[in-house]
Protein backbone atom coordinates (compact mmCIF):
# COMPACT_ATOMS: atom_id res chain seq x y z
CA UNK A 1 0.00 0.00 0.00
CA UNK A 2 1.31 3.45 -0.90
CA UNK A 3 0.77 5.59 2.20
CA UNK A 4 1.39 9.31 2.51
CA UNK A 5 1.69 11.12 5.83
CA UNK A 6 0.71 14.79 5.98
CA UNK A 7 -0.49 17.45 8.41
CA UNK A 8 -4.19 17.05 9.25
CA UNK A 9 -6.41 19.99 8.24
CA UNK A 10 -10.00 20.89 9.08
CA UNK A 11 -10.98 19.78 5.61
CA UNK A 12 -9.46 16.34 6.33
CA UNK A 13 -11.60 16.17 9.48
CA UNK A 14 -14.69 17.18 7.49
CA UNK A 15 -13.82 14.49 4.99
CA UNK A 16 -14.16 11.76 7.69
CA UNK A 17 -16.83 13.53 9.78
CA UNK A 18 -19.69 11.20 8.84
CA UNK A 19 -17.82 7.95 9.44
CA UNK A 20 -15.55 9.07 12.26
CA UNK A 21 -17.14 7.11 15.07
CA UNK A 22 -18.31 4.14 13.01
CA UNK A 23 -15.19 3.50 10.94
CA UNK A 24 -12.39 4.93 13.11
CA UNK A 25 -13.04 5.16 16.85
CA UNK A 26 -15.72 6.58 19.15
CA UNK A 27 -13.33 7.81 21.81
CA UNK A 28 -13.47 11.41 20.57
CA UNK A 29 -16.08 13.16 18.48
CA UNK A 30 -15.94 15.68 15.64
CA UNK A 31 -16.29 18.77 17.85
CA UNK A 32 -13.47 17.80 20.20
CA UNK A 33 -11.20 17.01 17.26
CA UNK A 34 -12.10 20.32 15.63
CA UNK A 35 -11.07 22.14 18.81
CA UNK A 36 -7.83 20.16 18.78
CA UNK A 37 -7.06 21.17 15.20
CA UNK A 38 -7.71 24.81 16.07
CA UNK A 39 -5.40 24.67 19.07
CA UNK A 40 -1.94 26.12 18.37
CA UNK A 41 -0.35 23.62 20.74
CA UNK A 42 -1.74 20.63 18.86
CA UNK A 43 -0.16 18.88 15.90
CA UNK A 44 -2.16 16.26 14.02
CA UNK A 45 -1.17 14.06 11.08
CA UNK A 46 -3.08 11.79 8.72
CA UNK A 47 -2.20 8.67 6.79
CA UNK A 48 -3.68 8.65 3.30
CA UNK A 49 -3.79 5.90 0.68
CA UNK A 50 -5.25 6.48 -2.79
CA UNK A 51 -6.86 9.68 -1.53
CA UNK A 52 -8.57 7.85 1.35
CA UNK A 53 -7.80 8.88 4.94
CA UNK A 54 -6.97 5.63 6.71
CA UNK A 55 -5.66 6.91 10.02
CA UNK A 56 -4.77 9.95 12.07
CA UNK A 57 -2.86 10.84 15.20
CA UNK A 58 -2.02 13.91 17.22
CA UNK A 59 -0.01 15.40 20.02
CA UNK A 60 -0.53 18.37 22.30
CA UNK A 61 2.54 20.30 23.39
CA UNK A 62 2.99 21.54 26.95
CA UNK A 63 6.19 23.60 27.15
CA UNK A 64 8.90 21.17 25.98
CA UNK A 65 6.89 17.96 26.31
CA UNK A 66 3.90 16.52 24.49
CA UNK A 67 1.03 14.15 25.13
CA UNK A 68 -0.22 11.79 22.48
CA UNK A 69 -3.91 12.71 22.37
CA UNK A 70 -5.05 10.27 19.74
CA UNK A 71 -3.81 7.59 17.36
CA UNK A 72 -6.32 5.67 15.32
CA UNK A 73 -6.37 3.49 12.23
CA UNK A 74 -9.57 3.01 10.21
CA UNK A 75 -10.96 -0.34 11.37
CA UNK A 76 -10.66 -2.20 8.06
CA UNK A 77 -6.97 -1.26 7.76
CA UNK A 78 -5.77 -2.30 11.22
CA UNK A 79 -2.83 -4.66 11.73
CA UNK A 80 -1.17 -3.58 8.49
CA UNK A 81 1.45 -1.25 9.98
CA UNK A 82 -0.46 2.04 9.73
CA UNK A 83 -0.51 2.69 13.49
CA UNK A 84 3.25 2.07 13.54
CA UNK A 85 3.77 4.51 10.68
CA UNK A 86 1.69 7.17 12.44
CA UNK A 87 3.53 6.69 15.72
CA UNK A 88 6.91 6.75 13.99
CA UNK A 89 5.93 10.07 12.36
CA UNK A 90 4.67 11.55 15.63
CA UNK A 91 8.05 10.71 17.19
CA UNK A 92 9.92 12.27 14.24
CA UNK A 93 7.75 15.37 14.39
CA UNK A 94 8.30 15.70 18.16
CA UNK A 95 12.06 15.43 17.69
CA UNK A 96 11.92 18.07 14.96
CA UNK A 97 10.04 20.34 17.39
CA UNK A 98 12.85 19.78 19.95
CA UNK A 99 10.47 18.21 22.46
CA UNK A 100 12.06 16.22 25.26
CA UNK A 101 9.43 13.54 25.85
CA UNK A 102 6.17 12.04 24.65
CA UNK A 103 3.61 10.70 27.12
CA UNK A 104 0.17 9.14 27.01
CA UNK A 105 -2.48 7.29 28.94
CA UNK A 106 -3.74 4.00 27.56
CA UNK A 107 -6.49 1.69 28.80
CA UNK A 108 -4.94 -1.38 30.46
CA UNK A 109 -7.21 -3.52 28.23
CA UNK A 110 -5.88 -1.98 25.00
CA UNK A 111 -3.23 -4.62 24.35
CA UNK A 112 -2.67 -3.62 20.72
CA UNK A 113 -1.89 0.00 21.62
CA UNK A 114 0.32 -1.04 24.57
CA UNK A 115 2.21 -3.40 22.25
CA UNK A 116 2.66 -0.58 19.73
CA UNK A 117 3.95 1.91 22.30
CA UNK A 118 6.39 -0.62 23.79
CA UNK A 119 7.65 -1.45 20.28
CA UNK A 120 8.62 2.22 19.91
CA UNK A 121 10.39 2.39 23.27
CA UNK A 122 7.67 3.79 25.51
CA UNK A 123 7.97 2.69 29.14
CA UNK A 124 5.26 2.32 31.77
CA UNK A 125 5.51 4.96 34.48
CA UNK A 126 2.50 3.94 36.55
CA UNK A 127 -1.25 3.52 36.65
CA UNK A 128 -4.26 5.78 36.99
CA UNK A 129 -7.09 3.91 38.71
CA UNK A 130 -10.54 4.24 37.09
CA UNK A 131 -9.24 6.70 34.51
CA UNK A 132 -11.74 5.46 31.92
CA UNK A 133 -14.99 5.10 33.92
CA UNK A 134 -14.32 1.77 35.63
CA UNK A 135 -11.12 0.94 33.79
CA UNK A 136 -7.53 1.71 34.66
CA UNK A 137 -4.98 3.49 32.50
CA UNK A 138 -1.27 2.93 32.15
CA UNK A 139 0.85 6.07 31.86
CA UNK A 140 3.63 5.60 29.33
CA UNK A 141 6.52 7.88 28.38
CA UNK A 142 9.32 7.96 25.85
CA UNK A 143 12.29 10.28 26.23
CA UNK A 144 13.27 11.76 22.88
C1 LIG B 1 -3.94 1.08 18.33
C2 LIG B 1 -4.10 1.18 16.80
C3 LIG B 1 -3.92 2.64 16.39
C4 LIG B 1 -3.04 0.34 16.12
O1 LIG B 1 -3.12 0.57 14.73
P1 LIG B 1 -2.67 -0.52 13.65
O2 LIG B 1 -2.71 0.16 12.34
O3 LIG B 1 -3.44 -1.75 13.80
O4 LIG B 1 -1.15 -0.73 14.12
P2 LIG B 1 -0.01 -1.66 13.48
O5 LIG B 1 -0.59 -2.54 12.44
O6 LIG B 1 1.13 -0.80 13.09
O7 LIG B 1 0.48 -2.47 14.75
C5 LIG B 1 -0.37 -3.28 15.51
C6 LIG B 1 0.54 -4.17 16.36
O8 LIG B 1 -0.25 -4.72 17.45
C7 LIG B 1 -0.14 -6.13 17.41
N1 LIG B 1 -1.39 -6.65 17.94
C8 LIG B 1 -2.57 -6.83 17.30
N2 LIG B 1 -3.48 -7.32 18.18
C9 LIG B 1 -2.85 -7.46 19.36
C10 LIG B 1 -3.25 -7.93 20.65
N3 LIG B 1 -4.49 -8.35 20.88
N4 LIG B 1 -2.35 -7.93 21.65
C11 LIG B 1 -1.07 -7.48 21.45
N5 LIG B 1 -0.63 -7.04 20.25
C12 LIG B 1 -1.52 -7.03 19.23
C13 LIG B 1 0.12 -6.47 15.97
O9 LIG B 1 0.70 -7.74 15.86
C14 LIG B 1 1.08 -5.35 15.59
O10 LIG B 1 2.35 -5.63 16.14
P3 LIG B 1 3.71 -5.67 15.23
O11 LIG B 1 3.85 -4.33 14.60
O12 LIG B 1 4.80 -5.95 16.23
O13 LIG B 1 3.50 -6.76 14.24
C15 LIG B 1 -5.51 0.65 16.32
O14 LIG B 1 -5.73 -0.60 16.91
C16 LIG B 1 -6.65 1.57 16.66
O15 LIG B 1 -6.99 2.47 15.89
N6 LIG B 1 -7.30 1.33 17.83
C17 LIG B 1 -8.42 2.20 18.25
C18 LIG B 1 -7.91 3.51 18.79
C19 LIG B 1 -6.97 3.31 19.96
O16 LIG B 1 -7.23 2.51 20.85
N7 LIG B 1 -5.88 4.10 19.99
C20 LIG B 1 -4.91 4.10 21.07
C21 LIG B 1 -5.35 5.02 22.15
S1 LIG B 1 -4.15 5.17 23.46
mmCIF file of C-alpha atoms and ligand atoms in Angstrom:
data_model
loop_
_atom_site.group_PDB
_atom_site.id
_atom_site.type_symbol
_atom_site.label_atom_id
_atom_site.label_comp_id
_atom_site.label_asym_id
_atom_site.label_seq_id
_atom_site.Cartn_x
_atom_site.Cartn_y
_atom_site.Cartn_z
ATOM 1 C CA UNK A 1 0.000 0.000 0.000
ATOM 2 C CA UNK A 2 1.308 3.446 -0.897
ATOM 3 C CA UNK A 3 0.768 5.586 2.202
ATOM 4 C CA UNK A 4 1.390 9.311 2.512
ATOM 5 C CA UNK A 5 1.689 11.125 5.829
ATOM 6 C CA UNK A 6 0.709 14.790 5.984
ATOM 7 C CA UNK A 7 -0.490 17.450 8.413
ATOM 8 C CA UNK A 8 -4.186 17.045 9.253
ATOM 9 C CA UNK A 9 -6.411 19.987 8.243
ATOM 10 C CA UNK A 10 -10.002 20.895 9.085
ATOM 11 C CA UNK A 11 -10.976 19.782 5.606
ATOM 12 C CA UNK A 12 -9.458 16.339 6.332
ATOM 13 C CA UNK A 13 -11.598 16.166 9.476
ATOM 14 C CA UNK A 14 -14.687 17.183 7.492
ATOM 15 C CA UNK A 15 -13.822 14.488 4.990
ATOM 16 C CA UNK A 16 -14.160 11.764 7.685
ATOM 17 C CA UNK A 17 -16.825 13.525 9.783
ATOM 18 C CA UNK A 18 -19.690 11.200 8.836
ATOM 19 C CA UNK A 19 -17.816 7.953 9.436
ATOM 20 C CA UNK A 20 -15.545 9.071 12.257
ATOM 21 C CA UNK A 21 -17.141 7.107 15.073
ATOM 22 C CA UNK A 22 -18.311 4.136 13.011
ATOM 23 C CA UNK A 23 -15.186 3.500 10.940
ATOM 24 C CA UNK A 24 -12.387 4.927 13.113
ATOM 25 C CA UNK A 25 -13.044 5.161 16.855
ATOM 26 C CA UNK A 26 -15.723 6.579 19.152
ATOM 27 C CA UNK A 27 -13.326 7.808 21.805
ATOM 28 C CA UNK A 28 -13.473 11.410 20.571
ATOM 29 C CA UNK A 29 -16.078 13.161 18.478
ATOM 30 C CA UNK A 30 -15.936 15.684 15.638
ATOM 31 C CA UNK A 31 -16.294 18.774 17.855
ATOM 32 C CA UNK A 32 -13.468 17.803 20.196
ATOM 33 C CA UNK A 33 -11.198 17.009 17.259
ATOM 34 C CA UNK A 34 -12.096 20.324 15.630
ATOM 35 C CA UNK A 35 -11.066 22.139 18.812
ATOM 36 C CA UNK A 36 -7.830 20.164 18.781
ATOM 37 C CA UNK A 37 -7.060 21.169 15.196
ATOM 38 C CA UNK A 38 -7.709 24.810 16.065
ATOM 39 C CA UNK A 39 -5.399 24.673 19.069
ATOM 40 C CA UNK A 40 -1.944 26.116 18.373
ATOM 41 C CA UNK A 41 -0.350 23.624 20.742
ATOM 42 C CA UNK A 42 -1.739 20.634 18.863
ATOM 43 C CA UNK A 43 -0.165 18.878 15.897
ATOM 44 C CA UNK A 44 -2.163 16.258 14.015
ATOM 45 C CA UNK A 45 -1.169 14.065 11.081
ATOM 46 C CA UNK A 46 -3.079 11.791 8.723
ATOM 47 C CA UNK A 47 -2.197 8.667 6.789
ATOM 48 C CA UNK A 48 -3.676 8.647 3.296
ATOM 49 C CA UNK A 49 -3.791 5.903 0.684
ATOM 50 C CA UNK A 50 -5.251 6.483 -2.786
ATOM 51 C CA UNK A 51 -6.855 9.682 -1.531
ATOM 52 C CA UNK A 52 -8.570 7.854 1.354
ATOM 53 C CA UNK A 53 -7.802 8.884 4.936
ATOM 54 C CA UNK A 54 -6.970 5.631 6.713
ATOM 55 C CA UNK A 55 -5.656 6.909 10.022
ATOM 56 C CA UNK A 56 -4.766 9.951 12.072
ATOM 57 C CA UNK A 57 -2.863 10.838 15.200
ATOM 58 C CA UNK A 58 -2.016 13.912 17.215
ATOM 59 C CA UNK A 59 -0.013 15.400 20.020
ATOM 60 C CA UNK A 60 -0.531 18.373 22.299
ATOM 61 C CA UNK A 61 2.542 20.301 23.391
ATOM 62 C CA UNK A 62 2.988 21.542 26.949
ATOM 63 C CA UNK A 63 6.191 23.597 27.146
ATOM 64 C CA UNK A 64 8.896 21.169 25.982
ATOM 65 C CA UNK A 65 6.889 17.959 26.307
ATOM 66 C CA UNK A 66 3.902 16.520 24.487
ATOM 67 C CA UNK A 67 1.033 14.145 25.133
ATOM 68 C CA UNK A 68 -0.224 11.787 22.483
ATOM 69 C CA UNK A 69 -3.912 12.711 22.369
ATOM 70 C CA UNK A 70 -5.053 10.267 19.737
ATOM 71 C CA UNK A 71 -3.812 7.594 17.360
ATOM 72 C CA UNK A 72 -6.318 5.665 15.318
ATOM 73 C CA UNK A 73 -6.370 3.486 12.227
ATOM 74 C CA UNK A 74 -9.571 3.008 10.215
ATOM 75 C CA UNK A 75 -10.960 -0.340 11.373
ATOM 76 C CA UNK A 76 -10.664 -2.198 8.055
ATOM 77 C CA UNK A 77 -6.968 -1.259 7.762
ATOM 78 C CA UNK A 78 -5.774 -2.299 11.225
ATOM 79 C CA UNK A 79 -2.825 -4.662 11.732
ATOM 80 C CA UNK A 80 -1.170 -3.578 8.490
ATOM 81 C CA UNK A 81 1.447 -1.254 9.978
ATOM 82 C CA UNK A 82 -0.455 2.042 9.730
ATOM 83 C CA UNK A 83 -0.514 2.686 13.493
ATOM 84 C CA UNK A 84 3.254 2.068 13.542
ATOM 85 C CA UNK A 85 3.770 4.507 10.675
ATOM 86 C CA UNK A 86 1.688 7.174 12.435
ATOM 87 C CA UNK A 87 3.533 6.689 15.720
ATOM 88 C CA UNK A 88 6.907 6.754 13.986
ATOM 89 C CA UNK A 89 5.933 10.066 12.358
ATOM 90 C CA UNK A 90 4.670 11.553 15.634
ATOM 91 C CA UNK A 91 8.055 10.715 17.188
ATOM 92 C CA UNK A 92 9.922 12.270 14.237
ATOM 93 C CA UNK A 93 7.746 15.375 14.394
ATOM 94 C CA UNK A 94 8.299 15.701 18.160
ATOM 95 C CA UNK A 95 12.057 15.432 17.690
ATOM 96 C CA UNK A 96 11.922 18.074 14.964
ATOM 97 C CA UNK A 97 10.044 20.344 17.393
ATOM 98 C CA UNK A 98 12.848 19.778 19.950
ATOM 99 C CA UNK A 99 10.473 18.214 22.459
ATOM 100 C CA UNK A 100 12.059 16.225 25.263
ATOM 101 C CA UNK A 101 9.428 13.538 25.848
ATOM 102 C CA UNK A 102 6.175 12.042 24.649
ATOM 103 C CA UNK A 103 3.607 10.702 27.118
ATOM 104 C CA UNK A 104 0.169 9.138 27.011
ATOM 105 C CA UNK A 105 -2.481 7.292 28.937
ATOM 106 C CA UNK A 106 -3.745 3.996 27.561
ATOM 107 C CA UNK A 107 -6.493 1.692 28.802
ATOM 108 C CA UNK A 108 -4.941 -1.384 30.461
ATOM 109 C CA UNK A 109 -7.209 -3.521 28.226
ATOM 110 C CA UNK A 110 -5.877 -1.977 25.003
ATOM 111 C CA UNK A 111 -3.235 -4.621 24.350
ATOM 112 C CA UNK A 112 -2.673 -3.617 20.722
ATOM 113 C CA UNK A 113 -1.886 -0.005 21.619
ATOM 114 C CA UNK A 114 0.318 -1.044 24.566
ATOM 115 C CA UNK A 115 2.214 -3.404 22.247
ATOM 116 C CA UNK A 116 2.660 -0.578 19.730
ATOM 117 C CA UNK A 117 3.947 1.911 22.301
ATOM 118 C CA UNK A 118 6.392 -0.617 23.787
ATOM 119 C CA UNK A 119 7.645 -1.448 20.278
ATOM 120 C CA UNK A 120 8.623 2.219 19.910
ATOM 121 C CA UNK A 121 10.393 2.391 23.268
ATOM 122 C CA UNK A 122 7.672 3.794 25.510
ATOM 123 C CA UNK A 123 7.970 2.691 29.139
ATOM 124 C CA UNK A 124 5.257 2.325 31.773
ATOM 125 C CA UNK A 125 5.515 4.959 34.484
ATOM 126 C CA UNK A 126 2.504 3.941 36.547
ATOM 127 C CA UNK A 127 -1.249 3.522 36.649
ATOM 128 C CA UNK A 128 -4.259 5.780 36.990
ATOM 129 C CA UNK A 129 -7.095 3.914 38.711
ATOM 130 C CA UNK A 130 -10.544 4.243 37.086
ATOM 131 C CA UNK A 131 -9.238 6.704 34.507
ATOM 132 C CA UNK A 132 -11.741 5.455 31.921
ATOM 133 C CA UNK A 133 -14.989 5.099 33.915
ATOM 134 C CA UNK A 134 -14.324 1.766 35.629
ATOM 135 C CA UNK A 135 -11.117 0.939 33.794
ATOM 136 C CA UNK A 136 -7.530 1.714 34.665
ATOM 137 C CA UNK A 137 -4.980 3.492 32.496
ATOM 138 C CA UNK A 138 -1.266 2.930 32.155
ATOM 139 C CA UNK A 139 0.850 6.073 31.859
ATOM 140 C CA UNK A 140 3.627 5.599 29.335
ATOM 141 C CA UNK A 141 6.517 7.876 28.383
ATOM 142 C CA UNK A 142 9.318 7.962 25.853
ATOM 143 C CA UNK A 143 12.294 10.280 26.234
ATOM 144 C CA UNK A 144 13.266 11.763 22.884
HETATM 145 C C1 LIG B 1 -3.945 1.080 18.330
HETATM 146 C C2 LIG B 1 -4.103 1.182 16.802
HETATM 147 C C3 LIG B 1 -3.920 2.643 16.392
HETATM 148 C C4 LIG B 1 -3.041 0.336 16.120
HETATM 149 O O1 LIG B 1 -3.125 0.565 14.730
HETATM 150 P P1 LIG B 1 -2.665 -0.515 13.652
HETATM 151 O O2 LIG B 1 -2.712 0.159 12.336
HETATM 152 O O3 LIG B 1 -3.440 -1.750 13.802
HETATM 153 O O4 LIG B 1 -1.149 -0.728 14.117
HETATM 154 P P2 LIG B 1 -0.012 -1.661 13.484
HETATM 155 O O5 LIG B 1 -0.588 -2.541 12.438
HETATM 156 O O6 LIG B 1 1.133 -0.803 13.094
HETATM 157 O O7 LIG B 1 0.479 -2.474 14.748
HETATM 158 C C5 LIG B 1 -0.366 -3.277 15.510
HETATM 159 C C6 LIG B 1 0.536 -4.170 16.365
HETATM 160 O O8 LIG B 1 -0.254 -4.719 17.446
HETATM 161 C C7 LIG B 1 -0.142 -6.132 17.412
HETATM 162 N N1 LIG B 1 -1.389 -6.655 17.944
HETATM 163 C C8 LIG B 1 -2.565 -6.830 17.302
HETATM 164 N N2 LIG B 1 -3.480 -7.322 18.176
HETATM 165 C C9 LIG B 1 -2.848 -7.458 19.362
HETATM 166 C C10 LIG B 1 -3.251 -7.933 20.651
HETATM 167 N N3 LIG B 1 -4.491 -8.347 20.878
HETATM 168 N N4 LIG B 1 -2.346 -7.926 21.653
HETATM 169 C C11 LIG B 1 -1.071 -7.485 21.455
HETATM 170 N N5 LIG B 1 -0.634 -7.041 20.251
HETATM 171 C C12 LIG B 1 -1.521 -7.028 19.228
HETATM 172 C C13 LIG B 1 0.121 -6.467 15.967
HETATM 173 O O9 LIG B 1 0.705 -7.743 15.858
HETATM 174 C C14 LIG B 1 1.085 -5.355 15.592
HETATM 175 O O10 LIG B 1 2.354 -5.625 16.135
HETATM 176 P P3 LIG B 1 3.711 -5.668 15.234
HETATM 177 O O11 LIG B 1 3.847 -4.327 14.602
HETATM 178 O O12 LIG B 1 4.797 -5.949 16.228
HETATM 179 O O13 LIG B 1 3.499 -6.757 14.240
HETATM 180 C C15 LIG B 1 -5.506 0.649 16.321
HETATM 181 O O14 LIG B 1 -5.728 -0.597 16.909
HETATM 182 C C16 LIG B 1 -6.651 1.570 16.665
HETATM 183 O O15 LIG B 1 -6.987 2.474 15.891
HETATM 184 N N6 LIG B 1 -7.304 1.331 17.832
HETATM 185 C C17 LIG B 1 -8.424 2.198 18.255
HETATM 186 C C18 LIG B 1 -7.905 3.514 18.786
HETATM 187 C C19 LIG B 1 -6.974 3.313 19.961
HETATM 188 O O16 LIG B 1 -7.227 2.508 20.850
HETATM 189 N N7 LIG B 1 -5.882 4.104 19.994
HETATM 190 C C20 LIG B 1 -4.914 4.097 21.074
HETATM 191 C C21 LIG B 1 -5.353 5.017 22.151
HETATM 192 S S1 LIG B 1 -4.147 5.171 23.459
#
